[in-house]
Amino acid sequence: MLFIAGSTTQLNHRKIPKLPLHLHKKYTPKLFLLWFPFLRFVTMPPTLSFTLTHYLTLLVAVLLVVVEANLPATGIASELPTFREAPAFRNGRECRNRAHGESVFHIAMTLDATYLRGSIAGVFSVLQHTSCPENVVFHFIATTHRRVELRRIITTTFPYLAFHLYHFDANLVQGKISYSIRRALDQPLNYARMYLADLLPANVRRIIYFDSDLIVVDDVAKLWRIDLHSRVLGAPEYCHANFTNYFTHRFWSNPSYAASFKGREACYFNTGVMVIDLWKWREGRYTEKLETWMRIQKRNRIYELGSLPPFLLVFAGDVERVEHRWNQHGLGGDNLEGLCRDLHPGPVSLLHWSGKGKPWLRIDSKKPCPLDSLWAPYDLFRHSPSLFSDS
């Protein structure tokens, strides 16, 4: 248990993406292939045809490198990262055999190229701190056609891990997603948490949902065993937050919309850490309730923050409260700048880099925030040697 009291170059005010370290090996040769014609271009007396030909060649090649370097940010990277193999984690003597269904802990996470490094670190942290790692079953959800590669990465990184990989059909949310203040919040996979009851087998009654930008520093069994009582969902609540800020003026000025919170002591909660009773979710048809608000949003623009507001509209005021230690969120700063932040006071069981700033990006940019050093020990990313490196 732990108790604890991004580099961008500016050019004409536009952000130029930095080539990730592990892609240097792939893209650097393309630049070297251009070196000889470039020397001819700048040293020999130019003719009109020579100048235009080589200028266009250089322009196309540079655009190719920049575009390909920026592909990982969209989740369609041409090359997935590689990771070191994690050590094997074994159950303690007090652990029951996984054959006993009640002794198994189910955790759901999403997998994609952009956040894969964060997902791997999250899995590693869970296994390292739980007393019964062999009783943890992960349920990974992916939209990409590269599920075979993702499965291979999980298998080679965690050879002893019990897991399942599910395909999330992005068409389920096509036409329901409206743009938000940050591009990552608009991705279909960000909405997969709404469909867990449909994706997972019927015999999985309870699930812990984790975002891909967090690490667990306590035994996840403690979170698994919380009593949901009669509620569908449990999560840390933050009632000091200004709840009205999560919805637009158009929402609050509409009496029928505003009345949706009538009779509820609605508080903000972060959907990156949730314990969900899937049986009750199915009985209450909660996916349909969330989709209803998504359709309203599409027509009337009643909020700005991706998949969070529908959860607040459906569940706020009816959430089983979990200790704040289980979601020290906001470590990625806000959704616009991603500035460094401190921990909230109190003990910590889970560190969550929600917000724009992600620890792996800030570490690679050589401008990490102080708390990013707590994420780094769980980073299994295998750095490929660069042609520009000294070694």
Tab-separated table of C-alpha atoms in Angstrom:
chain	number	residue	atom	x	y	z
A	1	MET	CA	0.000	0.000	0.000
A	2	LEU	CA	1.336	3.460	-0.837
A	3	PHE	CA	0.840	6.527	1.320
A	4	ILE	CA	1.744	9.789	-0.303
A	5	ALA	CA	0.865	13.115	1.498
A	6	GLY	CA	5.074	17.103	-22.727
A	7	SER	CA	7.440	18.568	-25.011
A	8	THR	CA	6.042	20.434	-28.032
A	9	THR	CA	7.858	22.664	-30.535
A	10	GLN	CA	6.051	25.842	-31.546
A	11	LEU	CA	6.095	27.052	-35.137
A	12	ASN	CA	3.684	29.779	-36.145
A	13	HIS	CA	1.598	28.822	-33.121
A	14	ARG	CA	0.930	25.320	-34.458
A	15	LYS	CA	2.006	22.155	-32.598
A	16	ILE	CA	4.424	19.947	-34.520
A	17	PRO	CA	4.326	16.275	-33.402
A	18	LYS	CA	7.532	14.705	-32.121
A	19	LEU	CA	8.536	11.339	-33.563
A	20	PRO	CA	8.306	8.735	-30.775
A	21	LEU	CA	11.600	7.138	-29.837
A	22	HIS	CA	10.594	3.614	-30.874
A	23	LEU	CA	9.736	4.830	-34.391
A	24	HIS	CA	13.108	6.472	-35.098
A	25	LYS	CA	14.512	3.176	-36.338
A	26	LYS	CA	11.744	2.844	-38.896
A	27	TYR	CA	11.582	6.415	-40.213
A	28	THR	CA	15.179	7.644	-39.980
A	29	PRO	CA	16.354	5.575	-43.001
A	30	LYS	CA	13.782	7.368	-45.133
A	31	LEU	CA	15.459	10.648	-44.309
A	32	PHE	CA	18.917	9.278	-45.105
A	33	LEU	CA	17.679	8.112	-48.509
A	34	LEU	CA	16.910	11.752	-49.218
A	35	TRP	CA	20.329	13.019	-48.158
A	36	PHE	CA	22.198	12.486	-51.458
A	37	PRO	CA	19.608	14.122	-53.718
A	38	PHE	CA	19.295	16.932	-51.197
A	39	LEU	CA	23.050	17.615	-51.370
A	40	ARG	CA	22.835	17.708	-55.159
A	41	PHE	CA	19.894	20.049	-54.868
A	42	VAL	CA	21.699	22.594	-52.681
A	43	THR	CA	25.221	22.342	-54.213
A	44	MET	CA	24.741	21.922	-57.958
A	45	PRO	CA	23.569	24.657	-60.331
A	46	PRO	CA	19.824	24.097	-60.509
A	47	THR	CA	17.801	23.775	-63.623
A	48	LEU	CA	14.060	24.330	-63.581
A	49	SER	CA	13.210	20.630	-64.014
A	50	PHE	CA	15.864	19.527	-61.488
A	51	THR	CA	14.672	22.061	-58.913
A	52	LEU	CA	11.003	21.188	-59.182
A	53	THR	CA	11.592	17.424	-59.188
A	54	HIS	CA	13.778	17.377	-56.097
A	55	TYR	CA	11.776	19.997	-54.280
A	56	LEU	CA	8.626	17.927	-54.725
A	57	THR	CA	10.489	14.732	-53.739
A	58	LEU	CA	11.695	16.341	-50.527
A	59	LEU	CA	8.299	17.808	-49.758
A	60	VAL	CA	6.450	14.517	-50.226
A	61	ALA	CA	9.006	12.581	-48.187
A	62	VAL	CA	8.927	15.032	-45.295
A	63	LEU	CA	5.138	14.996	-45.284
A	64	LEU	CA	5.224	11.193	-45.283
A	65	VAL	CA	7.462	11.108	-42.212
A	66	VAL	CA	5.430	13.724	-40.344
A	67	VAL	CA	2.110	12.055	-41.133
A	68	GLU	CA	3.339	8.589	-40.200
A	69	ALA	CA	4.856	9.939	-36.993
A	70	ASN	CA	1.506	11.404	-36.083
A	71	LEU	CA	-0.470	8.205	-36.768
A	72	PRO	CA	-0.016	6.766	-33.244
A	73	ALA	CA	-2.020	9.680	-31.892
A	74	THR	CA	-4.989	8.478	-33.901
A	75	GLY	CA	-4.719	4.845	-32.895
A	76	ILE	CA	-3.761	3.603	-36.380
A	77	ALA	CA	-0.017	3.346	-35.917
A	78	SER	CA	1.756	1.281	-38.544
A	79	GLU	CA	3.831	-0.434	-35.876
A	80	LEU	CA	2.691	-1.373	-32.386
A	81	PRO	CA	5.152	-0.911	-29.522
A	82	THR	CA	6.929	-3.862	-27.949
A	83	PHE	CA	7.276	-4.657	-24.260
A	84	ARG	CA	9.519	-6.592	-21.927
A	85	GLU	CA	8.127	-9.776	-20.438
A	86	ALA	CA	6.701	-9.254	-16.972
A	87	PRO	CA	7.746	-11.576	-14.171
A	88	ALA	CA	5.373	-14.372	-13.203
A	89	PHE	CA	3.180	-13.564	-10.207
A	90	ARG	CA	1.859	-16.457	-8.146
A	91	ASN	CA	-0.928	-16.775	-5.587
A	92	GLY	CA	-0.242	-16.664	-1.886
A	93	ARG	CA	-1.164	-19.630	0.278
A	94	GLU	CA	-4.346	-17.943	1.433
A	95	CYS	CA	-5.765	-17.767	-2.107
A	96	ARG	CA	-8.507	-20.146	-3.191
A	97	ASN	CA	-8.297	-22.006	-6.465
A	98	ARG	CA	-9.632	-20.097	-9.469
A	99	ALA	CA	-12.066	-22.933	-10.070
A	100	HIS	CA	-14.157	-21.383	-7.292
A	101	GLY	CA	-15.985	-18.673	-9.212
A	102	GLU	CA	-16.435	-16.421	-6.198
A	103	SER	CA	-12.643	-16.153	-5.785
A	104	VAL	CA	-12.089	-14.709	-9.281
A	105	PHE	CA	-11.720	-10.952	-9.820
A	106	HIS	CA	-12.838	-9.631	-13.219
A	107	ILE	CA	-11.299	-6.441	-14.608
A	108	ALA	CA	-12.201	-4.746	-17.900
A	109	MET	CA	-9.880	-2.431	-19.838
A	110	THR	CA	-9.678	-1.167	-23.402
A	111	LEU	CA	-6.762	-1.776	-25.765
A	112	ASP	CA	-5.659	0.436	-28.626
A	113	ALA	CA	-2.397	1.614	-30.152
A	114	THR	CA	-2.509	5.050	-28.550
A	115	TYR	CA	-2.973	3.904	-24.949
A	116	LEU	CA	-1.408	0.439	-25.160
A	117	ARG	CA	1.613	1.479	-23.122
A	118	GLY	CA	-0.652	2.755	-20.368
A	119	SER	CA	-2.795	-0.383	-20.435
A	120	ILE	CA	0.269	-2.631	-20.065
A	121	ALA	CA	1.495	-0.590	-17.095
A	122	GLY	CA	-1.953	-0.785	-15.503
A	123	VAL	CA	-2.100	-4.570	-15.814
A	124	PHE	CA	1.420	-4.913	-14.424
A	125	SER	CA	0.539	-2.767	-11.408
A	126	VAL	CA	-2.557	-4.838	-10.612
A	127	LEU	CA	-0.619	-8.110	-10.734
A	128	GLN	CA	2.259	-6.779	-8.685
A	129	HIS	CA	0.136	-5.600	-5.761
A	130	THR	CA	-2.629	-8.158	-5.476
A	131	SER	CA	-2.258	-11.109	-3.112
A	132	CYS	CA	-3.956	-13.510	-5.558
A	133	PRO	CA	-2.707	-12.540	-9.045
A	134	GLU	CA	-3.650	-15.881	-10.587
A	135	ASN	CA	-7.275	-15.218	-9.642
A	136	VAL	CA	-7.452	-12.029	-11.708
A	137	VAL	CA	-9.106	-12.329	-15.123
A	138	PHE	CA	-8.774	-9.419	-17.525
A	139	HIS	CA	-11.389	-8.630	-20.147
A	140	PHE	CA	-9.800	-6.495	-22.875
A	141	ILE	CA	-11.900	-4.598	-25.394
A	142	ALA	CA	-10.615	-3.401	-28.761
A	143	THR	CA	-12.117	-1.852	-31.879
A	144	THR	CA	-9.143	-2.321	-34.159
A	145	HIS	CA	-8.737	-4.993	-36.803
A	146	ARG	CA	-5.329	-5.678	-35.215
A	147	ARG	CA	-6.708	-7.832	-32.445
A	148	VAL	CA	-4.333	-10.653	-33.411
A	149	GLU	CA	-1.343	-8.371	-32.775
A	150	LEU	CA	-2.820	-7.077	-29.530
A	151	ARG	CA	-3.420	-10.626	-28.323
A	152	ARG	CA	0.165	-11.529	-29.162
A	153	ILE	CA	1.480	-8.526	-27.224
A	154	ILE	CA	-0.562	-9.402	-24.130
A	155	THR	CA	0.466	-13.073	-24.341
A	156	THR	CA	4.173	-12.378	-24.743
A	157	THR	CA	4.231	-9.643	-22.092
A	158	PHE	CA	2.148	-11.578	-19.550
A	159	PRO	CA	2.563	-15.303	-20.412
A	160	TYR	CA	0.662	-16.418	-17.305
A	161	LEU	CA	-2.210	-13.946	-17.505
A	162	ALA	CA	-5.817	-15.144	-17.728
A	163	PHE	CA	-7.573	-12.864	-20.197
A	164	HIS	CA	-10.193	-12.552	-22.915
A	165	LEU	CA	-10.211	-10.166	-25.859
A	166	TYR	CA	-13.497	-8.816	-27.228
A	167	HIS	CA	-14.298	-6.861	-30.361
A	168	PHE	CA	-16.214	-3.643	-29.831
A	169	ASP	CA	-18.201	-2.702	-32.911
A	170	ALA	CA	-17.697	1.029	-33.409
A	171	ASN	CA	-20.935	1.116	-35.406
A	172	LEU	CA	-22.816	0.857	-32.100
A	173	VAL	CA	-21.961	4.480	-31.373
A	174	GLN	CA	-21.757	5.838	-34.896
A	175	GLY	CA	-24.150	8.737	-35.168
A	176	LYS	CA	-24.391	9.027	-31.382
A	177	ILE	CA	-21.004	10.621	-30.638
A	178	SER	CA	-20.748	14.391	-30.721
A	179	TYR	CA	-17.449	16.249	-30.668
A	180	SER	CA	-16.043	17.243	-27.277
A	181	ILE	CA	-13.294	19.500	-25.969
A	182	ARG	CA	-10.571	16.856	-26.484
A	183	ARG	CA	-10.197	14.548	-29.459
A	184	ALA	CA	-9.410	11.449	-27.365
A	185	LEU	CA	-12.824	11.734	-25.722
A	186	ASP	CA	-14.531	11.337	-29.109
A	187	GLN	CA	-13.074	7.923	-29.953
A	188	PRO	CA	-15.625	5.073	-30.113
A	189	LEU	CA	-13.581	2.965	-27.684
A	190	ASN	CA	-14.099	5.637	-25.034
A	191	TYR	CA	-17.775	4.594	-25.041
A	192	ALA	CA	-17.132	0.850	-24.742
A	193	ARG	CA	-17.644	1.050	-20.956
A	194	MET	CA	-21.341	1.609	-21.681
A	195	TYR	CA	-21.578	-1.796	-23.388
A	196	LEU	CA	-19.772	-4.068	-20.927
A	197	ALA	CA	-22.982	-5.908	-20.069
A	198	ASP	CA	-23.429	-6.770	-23.755
A	199	LEU	CA	-19.800	-7.667	-24.444
A	200	LEU	CA	-18.989	-9.871	-21.466
A	201	PRO	CA	-20.383	-13.371	-20.866
A	202	ALA	CA	-23.606	-13.645	-18.877
A	203	ASN	CA	-21.850	-15.590	-16.109
A	204	VAL	CA	-19.678	-12.568	-15.248
A	205	ARG	CA	-21.790	-10.872	-12.631
A	206	ARG	CA	-19.432	-8.145	-11.407
A	207	ILE	CA	-16.712	-6.218	-13.211
A	208	ILE	CA	-14.181	-3.574	-12.262
A	209	TYR	CA	-13.665	-1.104	-15.085
A	210	PHE	CA	-10.271	0.622	-15.278
A	211	ASP	CA	-9.115	3.335	-17.667
A	212	SER	CA	-5.811	2.795	-19.461
A	213	ASP	CA	-3.959	5.690	-17.813
A	214	LEU	CA	-3.778	4.490	-14.216
A	215	ILE	CA	-1.773	2.256	-11.894
A	216	VAL	CA	-2.974	0.340	-8.848
A	217	VAL	CA	-0.734	0.381	-5.756
A	218	ASP	CA	-2.923	-1.681	-3.434
A	219	ASP	CA	-4.591	-5.093	-3.489
A	220	VAL	CA	-7.394	-4.879	-6.054
A	221	ALA	CA	-9.275	-7.531	-4.052
A	222	LYS	CA	-10.224	-4.783	-1.600
A	223	LEU	CA	-11.952	-2.832	-4.348
A	224	TRP	CA	-13.574	-5.973	-5.720
A	225	ARG	CA	-15.167	-6.850	-2.386
A	226	ILE	CA	-16.945	-3.572	-1.710
A	227	ASP	CA	-20.642	-3.975	-0.973
A	228	LEU	CA	-22.753	-2.373	-3.678
A	229	HIS	CA	-25.906	-3.026	-1.630
A	230	SER	CA	-28.834	-2.463	-3.985
A	231	ARG	CA	-26.923	-0.227	-6.395
A	232	VAL	CA	-25.685	-0.964	-9.885
A	233	LEU	CA	-22.465	0.990	-9.733
A	234	GLY	CA	-19.839	1.966	-7.182
A	235	ALA	CA	-17.180	4.678	-7.548
A	236	PRO	CA	-15.475	7.443	-5.553
A	237	GLU	CA	-17.706	10.522	-5.476
A	238	TYR	CA	-16.597	14.143	-5.292
A	239	CYS	CA	-19.477	16.212	-3.995
A	240	HIS	CA	-17.362	19.356	-3.621
A	241	ALA	CA	-17.027	19.624	-7.415
A	242	ASN	CA	-19.262	22.169	-9.144
A	243	PHE	CA	-21.725	19.778	-10.732
A	244	THR	CA	-23.327	22.442	-12.922
A	245	ASN	CA	-20.090	22.865	-14.904
A	246	TYR	CA	-20.478	19.468	-16.548
A	247	PHE	CA	-23.513	20.603	-18.552
A	248	THR	CA	-24.205	23.537	-20.833
A	249	HIS	CA	-26.543	26.439	-20.249
A	250	ARG	CA	-28.902	24.853	-22.758
A	251	PHE	CA	-29.253	21.873	-20.420
A	252	TRP	CA	-29.960	23.858	-17.249
A	253	SER	CA	-32.311	26.275	-19.011
A	254	ASN	CA	-34.498	23.385	-20.168
A	255	PRO	CA	-36.870	22.466	-17.295
A	256	SER	CA	-37.365	18.901	-18.476
A	257	TYR	CA	-33.615	18.240	-18.694
A	258	ALA	CA	-32.796	19.892	-15.368
A	259	ALA	CA	-35.596	17.910	-13.699
A	260	SER	CA	-33.689	14.692	-14.370
A	261	PHE	CA	-31.700	15.369	-11.183
A	262	LYS	CA	-34.746	16.171	-9.082
A	263	GLY	CA	-34.803	14.233	-5.827
A	264	ARG	CA	-31.186	13.112	-6.219
A	265	GLU	CA	-28.120	14.318	-4.309
A	266	ALA	CA	-26.087	14.255	-7.481
A	267	CYS	CA	-22.294	14.302	-7.139
A	268	TYR	CA	-19.533	14.080	-9.697
A	269	PHE	CA	-17.767	10.747	-10.101
A	270	ASN	CA	-15.002	9.747	-12.492
A	271	THR	CA	-15.913	6.869	-14.820
A	272	GLY	CA	-12.314	5.679	-15.122
A	273	VAL	CA	-12.724	3.515	-12.004
A	274	MET	CA	-16.058	1.759	-11.507
A	275	VAL	CA	-17.335	-1.413	-9.883
A	276	ILE	CA	-20.432	-2.589	-11.774
A	277	ASP	CA	-23.055	-5.240	-11.117
A	278	LEU	CA	-23.618	-6.451	-14.669
A	279	TRP	CA	-26.716	-8.478	-13.797
A	280	LYS	CA	-28.478	-5.431	-12.359
A	281	TRP	CA	-27.218	-3.354	-15.281
A	282	ARG	CA	-28.877	-5.728	-17.724
A	283	GLU	CA	-32.100	-5.874	-15.710
A	284	GLY	CA	-32.303	-2.078	-15.615
A	285	ARG	CA	-31.427	-1.702	-19.331
A	286	TYR	CA	-28.901	0.985	-18.451
A	287	THR	CA	-27.140	0.921	-21.808
A	288	GLU	CA	-30.365	2.099	-23.432
A	289	LYS	CA	-30.715	4.891	-20.862
A	290	LEU	CA	-27.202	6.115	-21.621
A	291	GLU	CA	-27.848	5.969	-25.359
A	292	THR	CA	-30.988	8.067	-24.918
A	293	TRP	CA	-28.943	10.918	-23.468
A	294	MET	CA	-26.362	10.531	-26.233
A	295	ARG	CA	-29.091	11.057	-28.834
A	296	ILE	CA	-30.376	14.113	-26.977
A	297	GLN	CA	-26.835	15.474	-26.858
A	298	LYS	CA	-26.465	14.960	-30.586
A	299	ARG	CA	-29.512	17.137	-31.190
A	300	ASN	CA	-29.198	19.793	-28.496
A	301	ARG	CA	-25.572	19.967	-27.313
A	302	ILE	CA	-26.194	19.712	-23.571
A	303	TYR	CA	-22.622	18.819	-22.469
A	304	GLU	CA	-18.985	18.926	-23.615
A	305	LEU	CA	-17.150	15.946	-22.091
A	306	GLY	CA	-17.532	12.752	-24.112
A	307	SER	CA	-18.898	9.685	-22.305
A	308	LEU	CA	-18.867	11.123	-18.751
A	309	PRO	CA	-22.044	13.270	-18.733
A	310	PRO	CA	-24.411	10.433	-19.744
A	311	PHE	CA	-23.140	8.446	-16.744
A	312	LEU	CA	-23.777	11.438	-14.492
A	313	LEU	CA	-27.274	11.872	-15.916
A	314	VAL	CA	-28.166	8.226	-15.331
A	315	PHE	CA	-26.304	7.371	-12.123
A	316	ALA	CA	-25.306	10.517	-10.182
A	317	GLY	CA	-26.968	10.432	-6.785
A	318	ASP	CA	-27.374	6.662	-6.941
A	319	VAL	CA	-23.739	5.565	-6.748
A	320	GLU	CA	-22.320	3.387	-3.982
A	321	ARG	CA	-19.559	5.496	-2.513
A	322	VAL	CA	-16.037	4.104	-2.675
A	323	GLU	CA	-13.116	5.565	-0.732
A	324	HIS	CA	-11.310	8.367	-2.566
A	325	ARG	CA	-8.062	6.434	-2.250
A	326	TRP	CA	-9.304	4.270	-5.132
A	327	ASN	CA	-9.197	7.101	-7.658
A	328	GLN	CA	-6.594	9.785	-7.158
A	329	HIS	CA	-7.586	11.241	-10.507
A	330	GLY	CA	-6.640	14.358	-12.432
A	331	LEU	CA	-2.883	13.691	-12.476
A	332	GLY	CA	-2.883	14.401	-16.218
A	333	GLY	CA	-4.052	17.963	-15.611
A	334	ASP	CA	-7.066	19.438	-17.338
A	335	ASN	CA	-8.372	18.569	-20.791
A	336	LEU	CA	-6.721	21.542	-22.480
A	337	GLU	CA	-3.165	21.981	-21.171
A	338	GLY	CA	-2.381	18.874	-19.123
A	339	LEU	CA	-0.334	20.720	-16.512
A	340	CYS	CA	1.288	18.998	-13.533
A	341	ARG	CA	-0.854	18.412	-10.466
A	342	ASP	CA	-0.396	17.224	-6.889
A	343	LEU	CA	-2.159	14.381	-5.132
A	344	HIS	CA	-5.273	14.965	-3.094
A	345	PRO	CA	-4.665	14.650	0.672
A	346	GLY	CA	-4.983	11.164	2.147
A	347	PRO	CA	-3.899	7.596	1.430
A	348	VAL	CA	-3.536	6.312	-2.126
A	349	SER	CA	-4.550	2.972	-3.602
A	350	LEU	CA	-4.820	4.042	-7.255
A	351	LEU	CA	-3.143	6.815	-9.261
A	352	HIS	CA	-5.060	8.043	-12.307
A	353	TRP	CA	-3.596	10.316	-14.998
A	354	SER	CA	-6.971	11.509	-16.271
A	355	GLY	CA	-6.699	14.710	-18.283
A	356	LYS	CA	-4.604	15.603	-21.299
A	357	GLY	CA	-1.140	14.835	-19.912
A	358	LYS	CA	-0.084	11.171	-20.001
A	359	PRO	CA	3.000	10.033	-18.078
A	360	TRP	CA	4.590	8.041	-20.919
A	361	LEU	CA	4.377	11.012	-23.284
A	362	ARG	CA	5.799	13.443	-20.736
A	363	ILE	CA	8.601	11.027	-19.813
A	364	ASP	CA	9.544	10.529	-23.477
A	365	SER	CA	9.543	14.280	-24.024
A	366	LYS	CA	12.063	14.664	-21.155
A	367	LYS	CA	9.633	16.947	-19.332
A	368	PRO	CA	7.917	14.679	-16.793
A	369	CYS	CA	5.828	15.921	-13.918
A	370	PRO	CA	7.020	14.913	-10.427
A	371	LEU	CA	4.282	12.305	-9.990
A	372	ASP	CA	5.125	10.655	-13.311
A	373	SER	CA	8.052	9.016	-11.514
A	374	LEU	CA	5.468	6.887	-9.662
A	375	TRP	CA	4.182	5.522	-12.973
A	376	ALA	CA	7.618	4.848	-14.507
A	377	PRO	CA	8.453	1.634	-12.528
A	378	TYR	CA	5.442	-0.090	-14.136
A	379	ASP	CA	6.435	0.879	-17.682
A	380	LEU	CA	7.415	-2.305	-19.574
A	381	PHE	CA	7.907	-0.495	-22.871
A	382	ARG	CA	10.951	-1.773	-24.767
A	383	HIS	CA	12.873	1.177	-26.157
A	384	SER	CA	14.355	0.495	-29.571
A	385	PRO	CA	17.831	1.936	-30.199
A	386	SER	CA	17.762	5.048	-32.323
A	387	LEU	CA	20.180	5.751	-35.151
A	388	PHE	CA	20.764	9.091	-33.452
A	389	SER	CA	21.614	7.564	-30.054
A	390	ASP	CA	25.155	7.663	-28.656
A	391	SER	CA	25.227	3.916	-27.909
